[in-house]
Amino acid sequence: MADHSESKSESKSNKDLQEEMTDEEKLMMFESELKAVYKQCVDEGYSPEQIEVLAQPLLARVDQANRKKLFVRLAKVAIIVAMVSILVQYEPLYEQICIHSKLLSIKMLPIFNWAKVYNWECLVENPLYDPGTKLTPDDCKQICKKYLKIPRTSNLSHNNMEKLLKNERPVIVTDGIRDWPISKNISIKSLAKMYIDEPKLAGATGCGFGTSIRVNWPKPIFVLGKAIKQKKSNWYLFWENCDIDVVKYMRKLYRRPYFFPPMVEMMESNWFMVGSNYTDKYVFFTIEESMITWIAQVKGKTNFKLKPNEPCNKICHQVKDTLKTGEILMYSNELWEFSYQPQGNQSIAIAVGARYDEL
């Protein structure tokens, strides 16, 4: 009777001791006991296969517990995904998410140029990988090492344009917008009126958007309206028209530049770049998936910089110039990075990307 009472007391003492132990201490004790049991089985002559069979009830409980934990985690993820999906279906909330995401991405540009990430083929560069068609330092020495100024020309022939494309040389064509339907009286105010009066444009948001003017909705009409109403200066706005109806409507303002040979294919969307006397940091601008970009200055002027991309950035020079009314700048996206400042009381430019078969 005394032994039974002593055993009961000892069991209770062990239980109290276990409750006071930390989880880590409990795991260490459990592991120690398992090792002791395993050693005893080995000493008694059991093979590893026999020990595994004997341990199946314990292993089954462990597997069951792991499956339960996994199910709970998957259920939590499914609930979160379902809630996000339901909330995104609510149009006002979805629009707010899009607006703030775009505004955040615009503010991130000076810190991190995420636009370049779109063209990355991999997140981590492989030093042993040779892309073959990419520019090499030797190419840079031949193409742009001594390139200090962008040439200006007029009456540019298709043959001469092909040579410029082949050598990836930028050029400014001074009579680039000759015979264009765009009116000499075009202004920021007339662009804003166009967006108000034309139903196809009124609700357009565009695919790409950037501005120095703070607005609640990333739509050209809101920025243009605010700039006009408040008579703002020192601002910029660029946006991409990608909706097919909007693209077709805006194409009424320009034509395919006469100097491009037939094998140059224009991209479907178009961009508009407007502003006034912008003196802050140069604005980065790029058209993704295009081999070349042409920018037509239809009103005012634009200061711009062409900075060589890698690997030419350590060999070639950055070039600066001013694009004036009636001129078109053409440059290679592979070799050059473009940034700009709209100048004058009213600066309006149109930009389009293009591709062509290798020459």
PDB file of N, CA, C and O in Angstrom, residues 17 33 43-44 54 130 191 211 215 226 233 281 349 351:
ATOM      1  N   LEU A  17       6.427  18.278 -12.928  1.00  0.00           N
ATOM      2  CA  LEU A  17       7.719  18.678 -13.469  1.00  0.00           C
ATOM      3  C   LEU A  17       7.628  18.931 -14.974  1.00  0.00           C
ATOM      4  O   LEU A  17       8.182  19.892 -15.493  1.00  0.00           O
ATOM      5  N   GLU A  33      14.259   9.856 -24.804  1.00  0.00           N
ATOM      6  CA  GLU A  33      13.536   8.609 -24.537  1.00  0.00           C
ATOM      7  C   GLU A  33      13.444   7.748 -25.794  1.00  0.00           C
ATOM      8  O   GLU A  33      13.560   6.517 -25.728  1.00  0.00           O
ATOM      9  N   ASP A  43      19.766  -3.546 -29.011  1.00  0.00           N
ATOM     10  CA  ASP A  43      20.468  -4.450 -28.107  1.00  0.00           C
ATOM     11  C   ASP A  43      19.775  -5.803 -28.013  1.00  0.00           C
ATOM     12  O   ASP A  43      20.420  -6.840 -27.791  1.00  0.00           O
ATOM     13  N   GLU A  44      18.461  -5.808 -28.161  1.00  0.00           N
ATOM     14  CA  GLU A  44      17.701  -7.051 -28.081  1.00  0.00           C
ATOM     15  C   GLU A  44      17.645  -7.784 -29.422  1.00  0.00           C
ATOM     16  O   GLU A  44      16.966  -8.807 -29.542  1.00  0.00           O
ATOM     17  N   LEU A  54       7.356  -1.791 -35.690  1.00  0.00           N
ATOM     18  CA  LEU A  54       6.884  -1.595 -34.323  1.00  0.00           C
ATOM     19  C   LEU A  54       6.530  -0.136 -34.034  1.00  0.00           C
ATOM     20  O   LEU A  54       5.661   0.161 -33.211  1.00  0.00           O
ATOM     21  N   ASP A 130      26.007  33.373 -72.593  1.00  0.00           N
ATOM     22  CA  ASP A 130      26.333  34.304 -73.672  1.00  0.00           C
ATOM     23  C   ASP A 130      25.098  34.500 -74.541  1.00  0.00           C
ATOM     24  O   ASP A 130      24.715  33.604 -75.299  1.00  0.00           O
ATOM     25  N   LEU A 191      -6.253  69.648 -76.065  1.00  0.00           N
ATOM     26  CA  LEU A 191      -6.188  68.227 -75.731  1.00  0.00           C
ATOM     27  C   LEU A 191      -7.195  67.882 -74.634  1.00  0.00           C
ATOM     28  O   LEU A 191      -7.891  66.863 -74.701  1.00  0.00           O
ATOM     29  N   THR A 211       3.059  61.369 -63.811  1.00  0.00           N
ATOM     30  CA  THR A 211       2.863  62.812 -63.703  1.00  0.00           C
ATOM     31  C   THR A 211       3.460  63.343 -62.406  1.00  0.00           C
ATOM     32  O   THR A 211       3.625  62.608 -61.436  1.00  0.00           O
ATOM     33  N   VAL A 215      -3.006  63.634 -58.278  1.00  0.00           N
ATOM     34  CA  VAL A 215      -4.435  63.483 -58.562  1.00  0.00           C
ATOM     35  C   VAL A 215      -4.920  62.181 -57.927  1.00  0.00           C
ATOM     36  O   VAL A 215      -4.141  61.260 -57.678  1.00  0.00           O
ATOM     37  N   LYS A 226      -6.588  69.950 -64.092  1.00  0.00           N
ATOM     38  CA  LYS A 226      -6.003  70.598 -62.917  1.00  0.00           C
ATOM     39  C   LYS A 226      -4.906  71.573 -63.325  1.00  0.00           C
ATOM     40  O   LYS A 226      -4.797  72.673 -62.766  1.00  0.00           O
ATOM     41  N   SER A 233       2.710  75.615 -63.565  1.00  0.00           N
ATOM     42  CA  SER A 233       3.961  75.590 -64.306  1.00  0.00           C
ATOM     43  C   SER A 233       4.863  74.572 -63.613  1.00  0.00           C
ATOM     44  O   SER A 233       4.565  74.123 -62.510  1.00  0.00           O
ATOM     45  N   LYS A 281      14.182  66.984 -61.618  1.00  0.00           N
ATOM     46  CA  LYS A 281      14.957  65.866 -62.140  1.00  0.00           C
ATOM     47  C   LYS A 281      14.397  65.372 -63.469  1.00  0.00           C
ATOM     48  O   LYS A 281      13.178  65.311 -63.668  1.00  0.00           O
ATOM     49  N   ALA A 349       4.380  66.376 -77.060  1.00  0.00           N
ATOM     50  CA  ALA A 349       5.119  65.448 -77.925  1.00  0.00           C
ATOM     51  C   ALA A 349       4.354  64.138 -78.025  1.00  0.00           C
ATOM     52  O   ALA A 349       3.599  63.770 -77.119  1.00  0.00           O
ATOM     53  N   ALA A 351       4.949  59.970 -78.853  1.00  0.00           N
ATOM     54  CA  ALA A 351       5.985  58.935 -78.922  1.00  0.00           C
ATOM     55  C   ALA A 351       5.363  57.607 -79.342  1.00  0.00           C
ATOM     56  O   ALA A 351       4.256  57.259 -78.912  1.00  0.00           O
TER      57      ALA A 351
END
